[in-house]
Tab-separated table of C-alpha atoms and ligand atoms in Angstrom:
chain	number	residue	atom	x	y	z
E	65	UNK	CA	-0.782	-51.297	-21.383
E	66	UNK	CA	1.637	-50.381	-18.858
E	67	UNK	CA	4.118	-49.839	-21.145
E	68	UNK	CA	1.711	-47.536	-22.932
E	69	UNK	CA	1.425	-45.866	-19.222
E	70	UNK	CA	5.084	-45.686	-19.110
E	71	UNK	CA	5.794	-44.329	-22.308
E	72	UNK	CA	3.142	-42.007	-22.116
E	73	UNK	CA	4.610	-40.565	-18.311
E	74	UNK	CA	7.832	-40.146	-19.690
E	75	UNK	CA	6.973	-37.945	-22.480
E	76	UNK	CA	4.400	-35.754	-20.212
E	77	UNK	CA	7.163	-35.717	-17.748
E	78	UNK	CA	9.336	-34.271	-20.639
E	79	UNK	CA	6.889	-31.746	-21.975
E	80	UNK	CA	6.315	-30.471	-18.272
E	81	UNK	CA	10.142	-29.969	-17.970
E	82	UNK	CA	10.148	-28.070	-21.321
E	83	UNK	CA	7.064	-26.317	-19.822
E	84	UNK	CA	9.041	-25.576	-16.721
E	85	UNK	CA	12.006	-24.457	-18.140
E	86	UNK	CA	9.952	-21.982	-20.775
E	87	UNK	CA	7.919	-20.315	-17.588
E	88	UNK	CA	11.546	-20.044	-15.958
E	89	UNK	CA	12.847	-18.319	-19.238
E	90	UNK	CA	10.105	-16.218	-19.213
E	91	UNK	CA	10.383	-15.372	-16.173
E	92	UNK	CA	14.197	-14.686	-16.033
E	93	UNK	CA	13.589	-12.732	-18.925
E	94	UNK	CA	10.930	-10.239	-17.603
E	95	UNK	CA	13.082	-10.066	-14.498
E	96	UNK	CA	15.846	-8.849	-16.887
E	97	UNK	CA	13.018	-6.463	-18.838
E	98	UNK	CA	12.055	-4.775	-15.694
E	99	UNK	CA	15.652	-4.303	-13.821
E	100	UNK	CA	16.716	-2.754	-17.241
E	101	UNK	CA	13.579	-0.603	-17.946
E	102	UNK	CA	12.836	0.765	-14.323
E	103	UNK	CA	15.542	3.215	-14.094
E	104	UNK	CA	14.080	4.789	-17.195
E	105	UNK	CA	10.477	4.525	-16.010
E	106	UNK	CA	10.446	7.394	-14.107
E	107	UNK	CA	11.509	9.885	-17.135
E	108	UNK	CA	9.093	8.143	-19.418
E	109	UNK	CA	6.143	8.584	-17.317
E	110	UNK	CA	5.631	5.039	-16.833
E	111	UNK	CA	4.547	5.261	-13.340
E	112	UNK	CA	0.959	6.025	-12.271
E	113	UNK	CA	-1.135	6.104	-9.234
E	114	UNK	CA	-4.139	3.961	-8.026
E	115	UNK	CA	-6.343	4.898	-5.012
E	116	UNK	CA	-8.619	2.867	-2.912
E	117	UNK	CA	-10.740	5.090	-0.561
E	118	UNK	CA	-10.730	4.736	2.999
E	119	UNK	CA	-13.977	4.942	4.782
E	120	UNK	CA	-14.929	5.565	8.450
E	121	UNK	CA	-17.322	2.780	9.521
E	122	UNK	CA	-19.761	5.126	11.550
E	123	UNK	CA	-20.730	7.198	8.885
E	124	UNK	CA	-20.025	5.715	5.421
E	125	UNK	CA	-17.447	8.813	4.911
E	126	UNK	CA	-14.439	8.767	2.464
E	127	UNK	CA	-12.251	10.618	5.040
E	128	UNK	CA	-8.786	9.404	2.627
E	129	UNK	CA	-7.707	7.507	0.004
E	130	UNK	CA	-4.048	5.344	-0.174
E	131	UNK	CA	-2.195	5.769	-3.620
E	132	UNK	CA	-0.936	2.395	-4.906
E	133	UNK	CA	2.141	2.422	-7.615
E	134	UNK	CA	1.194	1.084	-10.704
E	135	UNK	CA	4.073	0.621	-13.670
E	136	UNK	CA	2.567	1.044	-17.213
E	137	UNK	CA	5.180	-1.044	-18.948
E	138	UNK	CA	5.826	-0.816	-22.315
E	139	UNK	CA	5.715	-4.466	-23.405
E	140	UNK	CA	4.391	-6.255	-20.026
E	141	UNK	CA	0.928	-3.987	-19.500
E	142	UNK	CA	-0.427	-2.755	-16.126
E	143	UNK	CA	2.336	-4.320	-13.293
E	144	UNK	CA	1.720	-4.111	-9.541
E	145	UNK	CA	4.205	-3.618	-7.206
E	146	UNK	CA	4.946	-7.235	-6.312
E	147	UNK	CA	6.613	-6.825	-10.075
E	148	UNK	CA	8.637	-4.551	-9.473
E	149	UNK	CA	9.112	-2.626	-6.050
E	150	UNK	CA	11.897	-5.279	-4.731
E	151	UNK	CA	13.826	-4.786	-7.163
E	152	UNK	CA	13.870	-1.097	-7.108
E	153	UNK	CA	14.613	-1.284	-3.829
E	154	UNK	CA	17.543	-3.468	-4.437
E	155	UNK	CA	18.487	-0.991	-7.544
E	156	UNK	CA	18.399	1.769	-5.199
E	157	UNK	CA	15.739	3.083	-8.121
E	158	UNK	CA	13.234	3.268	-4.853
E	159	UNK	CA	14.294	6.773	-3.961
E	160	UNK	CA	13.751	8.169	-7.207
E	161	UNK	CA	10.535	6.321	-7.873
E	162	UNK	CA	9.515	7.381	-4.309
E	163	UNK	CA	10.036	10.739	-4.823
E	164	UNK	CA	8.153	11.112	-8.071
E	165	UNK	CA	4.837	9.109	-5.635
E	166	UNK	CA	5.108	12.096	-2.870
E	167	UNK	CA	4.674	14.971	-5.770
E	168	UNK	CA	2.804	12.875	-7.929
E	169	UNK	CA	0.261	12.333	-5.101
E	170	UNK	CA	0.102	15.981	-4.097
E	171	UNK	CA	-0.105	17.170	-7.668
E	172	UNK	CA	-3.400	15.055	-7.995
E	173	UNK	CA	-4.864	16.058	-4.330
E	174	UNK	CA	-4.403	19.840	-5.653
E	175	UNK	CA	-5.975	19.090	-8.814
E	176	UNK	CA	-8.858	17.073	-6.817
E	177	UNK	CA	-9.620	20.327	-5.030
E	178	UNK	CA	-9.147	23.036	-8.087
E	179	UNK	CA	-12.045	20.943	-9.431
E	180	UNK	CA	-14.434	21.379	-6.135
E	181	UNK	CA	-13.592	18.617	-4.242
E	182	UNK	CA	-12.788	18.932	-0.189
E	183	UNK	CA	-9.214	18.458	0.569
E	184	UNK	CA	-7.730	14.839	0.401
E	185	UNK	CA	-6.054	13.060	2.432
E	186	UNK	CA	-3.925	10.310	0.460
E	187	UNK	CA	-1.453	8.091	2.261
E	188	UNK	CA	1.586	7.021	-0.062
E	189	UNK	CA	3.531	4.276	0.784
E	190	UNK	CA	7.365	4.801	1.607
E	191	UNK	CA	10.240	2.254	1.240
E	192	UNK	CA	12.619	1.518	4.119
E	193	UNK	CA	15.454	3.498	1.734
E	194	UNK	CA	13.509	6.546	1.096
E	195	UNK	CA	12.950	6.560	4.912
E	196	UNK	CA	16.739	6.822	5.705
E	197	UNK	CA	17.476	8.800	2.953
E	198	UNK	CA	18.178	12.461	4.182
E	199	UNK	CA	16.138	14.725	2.258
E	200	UNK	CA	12.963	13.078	3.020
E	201	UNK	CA	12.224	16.037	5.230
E	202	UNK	CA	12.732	18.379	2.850
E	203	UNK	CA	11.515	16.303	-0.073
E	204	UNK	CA	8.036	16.040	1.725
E	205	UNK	CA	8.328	19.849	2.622
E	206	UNK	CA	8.894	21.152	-1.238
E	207	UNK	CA	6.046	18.725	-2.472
E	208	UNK	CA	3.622	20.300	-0.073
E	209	UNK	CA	4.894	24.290	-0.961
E	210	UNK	CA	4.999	23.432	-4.418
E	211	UNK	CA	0.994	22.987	-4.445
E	212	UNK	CA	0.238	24.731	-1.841
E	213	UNK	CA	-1.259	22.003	0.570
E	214	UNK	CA	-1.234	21.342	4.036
E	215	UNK	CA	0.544	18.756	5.890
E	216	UNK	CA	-2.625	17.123	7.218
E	217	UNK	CA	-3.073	16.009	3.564
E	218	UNK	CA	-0.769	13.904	4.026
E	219	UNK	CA	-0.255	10.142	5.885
E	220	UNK	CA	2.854	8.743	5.151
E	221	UNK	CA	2.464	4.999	6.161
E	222	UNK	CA	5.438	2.510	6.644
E	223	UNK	CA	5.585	-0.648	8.389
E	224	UNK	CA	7.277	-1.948	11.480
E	225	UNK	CA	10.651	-3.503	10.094
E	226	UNK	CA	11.419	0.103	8.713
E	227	UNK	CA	11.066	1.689	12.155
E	228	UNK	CA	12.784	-0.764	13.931
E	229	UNK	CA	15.478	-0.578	11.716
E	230	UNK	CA	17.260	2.374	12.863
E	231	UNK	CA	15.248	3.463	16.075
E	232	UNK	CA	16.794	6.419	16.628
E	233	UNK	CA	17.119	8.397	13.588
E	234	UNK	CA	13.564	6.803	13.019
E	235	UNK	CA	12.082	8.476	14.997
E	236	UNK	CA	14.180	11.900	14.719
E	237	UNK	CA	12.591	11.652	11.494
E	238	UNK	CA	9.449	10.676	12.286
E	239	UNK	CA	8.768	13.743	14.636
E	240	UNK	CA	9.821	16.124	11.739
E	241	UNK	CA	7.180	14.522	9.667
E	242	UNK	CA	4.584	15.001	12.222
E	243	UNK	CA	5.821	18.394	13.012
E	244	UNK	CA	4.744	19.365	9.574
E	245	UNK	CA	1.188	18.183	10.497
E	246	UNK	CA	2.044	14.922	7.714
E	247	UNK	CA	0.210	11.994	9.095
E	248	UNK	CA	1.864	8.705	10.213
E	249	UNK	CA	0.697	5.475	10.054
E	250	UNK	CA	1.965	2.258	10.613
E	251	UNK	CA	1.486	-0.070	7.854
E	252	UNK	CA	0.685	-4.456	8.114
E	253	UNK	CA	0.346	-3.919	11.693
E	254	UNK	CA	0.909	-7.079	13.502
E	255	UNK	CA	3.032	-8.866	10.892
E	256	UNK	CA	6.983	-7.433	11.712
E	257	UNK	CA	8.946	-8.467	13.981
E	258	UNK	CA	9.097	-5.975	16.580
E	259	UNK	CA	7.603	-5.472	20.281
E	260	UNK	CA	5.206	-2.889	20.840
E	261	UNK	CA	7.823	-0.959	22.874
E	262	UNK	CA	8.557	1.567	19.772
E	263	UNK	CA	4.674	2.781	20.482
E	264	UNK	CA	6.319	4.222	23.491
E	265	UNK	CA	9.047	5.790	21.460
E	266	UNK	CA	5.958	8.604	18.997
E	267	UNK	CA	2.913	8.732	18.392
E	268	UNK	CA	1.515	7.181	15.456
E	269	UNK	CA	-1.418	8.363	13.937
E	270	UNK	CA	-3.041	5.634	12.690
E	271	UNK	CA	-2.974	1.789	12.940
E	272	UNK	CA	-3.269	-0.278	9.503
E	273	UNK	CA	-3.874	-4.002	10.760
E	274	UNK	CA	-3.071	-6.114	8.296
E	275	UNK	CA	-4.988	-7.821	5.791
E	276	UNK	CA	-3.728	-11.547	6.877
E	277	UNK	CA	-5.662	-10.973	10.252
E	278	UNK	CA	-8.686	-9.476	8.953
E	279	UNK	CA	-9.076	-12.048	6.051
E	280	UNK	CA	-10.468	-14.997	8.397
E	281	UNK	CA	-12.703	-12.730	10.829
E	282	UNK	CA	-14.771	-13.751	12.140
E	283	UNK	CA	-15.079	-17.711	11.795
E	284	UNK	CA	-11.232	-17.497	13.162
E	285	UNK	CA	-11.471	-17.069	16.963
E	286	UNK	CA	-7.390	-16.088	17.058
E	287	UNK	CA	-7.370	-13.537	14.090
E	288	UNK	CA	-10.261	-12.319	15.651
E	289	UNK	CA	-9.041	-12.199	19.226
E	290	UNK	CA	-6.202	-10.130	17.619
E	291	UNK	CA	-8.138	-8.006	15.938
E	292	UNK	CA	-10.129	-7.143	18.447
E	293	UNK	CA	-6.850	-6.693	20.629
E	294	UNK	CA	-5.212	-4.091	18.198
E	295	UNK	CA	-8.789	-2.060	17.984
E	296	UNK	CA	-8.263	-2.033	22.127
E	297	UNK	CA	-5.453	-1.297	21.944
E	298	UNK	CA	-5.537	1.475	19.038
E	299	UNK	CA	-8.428	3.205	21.077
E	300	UNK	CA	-6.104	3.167	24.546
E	301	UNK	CA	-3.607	4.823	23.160
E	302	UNK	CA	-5.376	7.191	21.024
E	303	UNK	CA	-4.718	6.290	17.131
E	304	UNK	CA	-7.143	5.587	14.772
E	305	UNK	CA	-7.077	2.379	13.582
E	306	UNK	CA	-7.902	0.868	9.669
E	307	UNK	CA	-8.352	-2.672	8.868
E	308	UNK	CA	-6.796	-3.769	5.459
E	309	UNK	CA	-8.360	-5.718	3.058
E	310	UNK	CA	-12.096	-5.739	3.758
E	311	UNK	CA	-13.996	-7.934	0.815
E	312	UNK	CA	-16.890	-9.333	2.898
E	313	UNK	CA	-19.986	-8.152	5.053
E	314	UNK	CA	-19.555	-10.473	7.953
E	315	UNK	CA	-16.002	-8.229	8.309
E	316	UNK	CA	-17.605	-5.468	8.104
E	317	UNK	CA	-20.089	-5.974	10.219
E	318	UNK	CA	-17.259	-7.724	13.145
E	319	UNK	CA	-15.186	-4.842	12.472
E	320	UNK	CA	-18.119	-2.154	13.561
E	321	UNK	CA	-18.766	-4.122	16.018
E	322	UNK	CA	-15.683	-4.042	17.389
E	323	UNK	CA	-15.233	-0.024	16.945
E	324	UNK	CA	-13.098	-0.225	14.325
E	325	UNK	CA	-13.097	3.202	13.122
E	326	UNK	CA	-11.726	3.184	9.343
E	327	UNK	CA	-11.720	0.189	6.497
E	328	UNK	CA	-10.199	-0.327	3.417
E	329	UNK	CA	-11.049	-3.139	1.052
E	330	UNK	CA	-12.464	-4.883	-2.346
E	331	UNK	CA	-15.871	-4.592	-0.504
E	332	UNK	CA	-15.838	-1.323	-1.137
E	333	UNK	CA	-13.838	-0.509	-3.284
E	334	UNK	CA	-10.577	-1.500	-5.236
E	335	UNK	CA	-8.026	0.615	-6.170
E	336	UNK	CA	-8.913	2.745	-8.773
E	337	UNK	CA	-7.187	5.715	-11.363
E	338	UNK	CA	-7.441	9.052	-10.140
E	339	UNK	CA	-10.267	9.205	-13.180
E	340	UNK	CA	-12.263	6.693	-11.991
E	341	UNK	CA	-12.031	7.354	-8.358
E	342	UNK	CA	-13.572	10.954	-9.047
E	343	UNK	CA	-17.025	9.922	-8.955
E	344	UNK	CA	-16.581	8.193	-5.607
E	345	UNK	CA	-14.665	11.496	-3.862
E	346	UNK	CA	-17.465	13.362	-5.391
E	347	UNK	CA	-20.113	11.119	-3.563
E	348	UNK	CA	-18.376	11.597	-0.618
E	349	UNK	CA	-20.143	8.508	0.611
E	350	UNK	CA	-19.276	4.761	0.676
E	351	UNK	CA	-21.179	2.045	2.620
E	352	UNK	CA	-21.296	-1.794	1.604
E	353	UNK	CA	-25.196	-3.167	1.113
E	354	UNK	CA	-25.660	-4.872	4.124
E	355	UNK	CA	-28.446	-7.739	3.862
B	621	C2E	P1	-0.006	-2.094	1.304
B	621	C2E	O1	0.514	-0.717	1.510
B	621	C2E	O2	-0.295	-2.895	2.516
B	621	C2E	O3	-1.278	-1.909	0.365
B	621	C2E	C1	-2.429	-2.698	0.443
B	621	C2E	C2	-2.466	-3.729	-0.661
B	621	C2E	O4	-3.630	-4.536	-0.490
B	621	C2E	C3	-2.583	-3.146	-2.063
B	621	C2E	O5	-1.911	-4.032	-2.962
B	621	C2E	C4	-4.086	-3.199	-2.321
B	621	C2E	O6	-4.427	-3.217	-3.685
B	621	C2E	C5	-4.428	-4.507	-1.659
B	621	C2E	N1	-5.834	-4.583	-1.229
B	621	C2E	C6	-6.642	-3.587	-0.813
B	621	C2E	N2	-7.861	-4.051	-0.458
B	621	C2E	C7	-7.818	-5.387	-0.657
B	621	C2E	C8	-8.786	-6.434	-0.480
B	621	C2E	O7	-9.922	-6.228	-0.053
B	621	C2E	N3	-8.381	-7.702	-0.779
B	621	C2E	C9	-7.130	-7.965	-1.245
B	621	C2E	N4	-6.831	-9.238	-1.534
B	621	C2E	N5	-6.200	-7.000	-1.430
B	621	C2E	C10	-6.546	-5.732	-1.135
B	621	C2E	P2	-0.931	-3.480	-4.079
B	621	C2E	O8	-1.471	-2.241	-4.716
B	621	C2E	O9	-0.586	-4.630	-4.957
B	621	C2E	O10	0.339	-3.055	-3.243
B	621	C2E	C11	1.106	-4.007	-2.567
B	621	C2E	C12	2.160	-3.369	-1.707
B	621	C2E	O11	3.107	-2.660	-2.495
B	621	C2E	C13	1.605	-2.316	-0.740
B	621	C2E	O12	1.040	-2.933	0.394
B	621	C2E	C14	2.859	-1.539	-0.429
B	621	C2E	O13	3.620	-2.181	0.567
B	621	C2E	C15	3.611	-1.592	-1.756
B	621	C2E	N6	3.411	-0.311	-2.471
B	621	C2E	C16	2.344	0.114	-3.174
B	621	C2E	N7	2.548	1.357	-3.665
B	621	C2E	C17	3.780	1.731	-3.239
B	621	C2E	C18	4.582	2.926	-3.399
B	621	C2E	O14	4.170	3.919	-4.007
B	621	C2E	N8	5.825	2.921	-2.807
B	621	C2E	C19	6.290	1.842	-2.090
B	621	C2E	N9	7.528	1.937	-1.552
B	621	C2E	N10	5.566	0.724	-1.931
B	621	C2E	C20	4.332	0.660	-2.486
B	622	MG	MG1	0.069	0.857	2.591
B	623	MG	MG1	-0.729	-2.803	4.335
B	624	MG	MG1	2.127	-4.453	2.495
């Protein structure tokens, strides 16, 4: 019997090492499948964007939506960007890919309103690269001319470590943005590294607090005592301030509470294609179904 046991760990032990090693092969390759196909993904129209709507808690409004990268890949499907945006960035592909998301998302917020709806504003997500990259300015500027929107249709959002990064020309470049009426928020609030003296340093529009806080309100008396603090705080200092991630009512219902003014989240909605979104810009409305 206990040889039995023996004999039969041993060769489970071996299949989960051939198991292993095939998930590691598979892995390695798709690593290799996606550092060699992103540079072309961009020319192939690979790319497309998802938006999840952003609603203000007081009224149910869609005042926004975030676009969120999505790579149709030939062979692997529908990726995120935990598939591929770290290795763009270490590619240096970011820029390119990042430029093609600013016109991309402008392209769809004009054809939004050629079709009736109000004008959009869309956050789009920008890398620390693309930040520090020189025609970002300008890149933002021709996007905007080229279909005829305003800035305020706009919100550019990046997180802390990408301010902090280079304070000074950070924020050189951050009061261009604004000067072209372009939003700016500041992404996974609460989760960099950084003290809260680069507040001091512009004005940020808008506050995203990050999902990792808002996921255990409000059984969690410290992610909720930070929450609350970065609403507070948020309202002193005159941003407007989203929590990421919503997916349940008793959120929802801390986060009004608590004069949040903006969500985002799975409760009500997930990202979605521009098609599909449509009908929910169209309804202009959004509000979970409270009990
Ligand atoms: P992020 O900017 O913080 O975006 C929010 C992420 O949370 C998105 O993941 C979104 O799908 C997800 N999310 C939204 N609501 C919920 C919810 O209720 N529950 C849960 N569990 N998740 C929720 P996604 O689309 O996978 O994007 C991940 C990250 O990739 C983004 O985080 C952003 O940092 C980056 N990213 C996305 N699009 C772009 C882009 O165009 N350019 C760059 N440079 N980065 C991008
Ligand atoms: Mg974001
Ligand atoms: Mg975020
Ligand atoms: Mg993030």
């Amino acid at each position: 019997n206990a040889d039995a046991a023996m004999y039969h760990a041993k060769s489970s032990g071996r299949n989960n090492y051939k198991f292993y090693t095939a998930d590691l092969n598979a892995r390695a390759r798709e690593i290799l499948a996606i550092e060699s196909q992103l540079r072309h993904a961009v020319d192939r129209r690979e790319f497309v964007l998802h938006y999840q709507p952003q609603v203000e808690m007081c009224s149910g409004n869609i005042i926004g939506a975030e676009a969120l990268i999505r790579w149709n890949h030939p062979t692997l499907g529908l990726l995120g960007p935990v598939h591929f945006i770290d290795v763009a960035e270490e590619r240096g592909h970011i820029v390119q890919i990042g430029n093609w998301v600013i016109r991309e998302a402008c392209r769809q917020i004009a054809e939004w309103h050629a079709k009736g709806l109000p004008l959009m504003t869309v956050g789009v997500n920008l890398s620390a690269l693309q930040f520090r990259h020189q025609d970002l300015v300008g890149l933002l500027r021709d996007a905007l001319a080229e279909y005829r929107l305003p800035g305020s249709c706009l919100d550019v959002e990046v997180t802390e470590s990408v301010i902090m990064d280079d304070m000074e020309s950070t924020v050189q470049t951050i009061h261009a943005i604004q000067a072209m009426g372009i939003r700016m928020s500041i992404d996974d609030f609460g989760t960099g590294y950084s003290s809260l003296a680069y507040l001091k340093r512009f004005k940020a529009d808008k506050l995203k607090i990050d999902r990792s806080f808002v996921r255990d309100i409000p059984g969690d008396q410290d992610d909720s005592a930070i929450t609350r603090a970065i609403i507070n705080m948020s309202k002193n200092l005159n941003m407007q301030v989203v929590a990421e991630g919503v997916e349940t009512v008793e959120q929802w219902q801390f986060l009004a509470q608590e004069g949040c003014h903006q969500v985002q989240g799975y409760l009500l909605s997930r990202p979605l294609s521009a098609e599909a979104v449509e009908p929910l810009l169209r309804q202009r409305c959004l509000l979970p179904q409270l009990e």
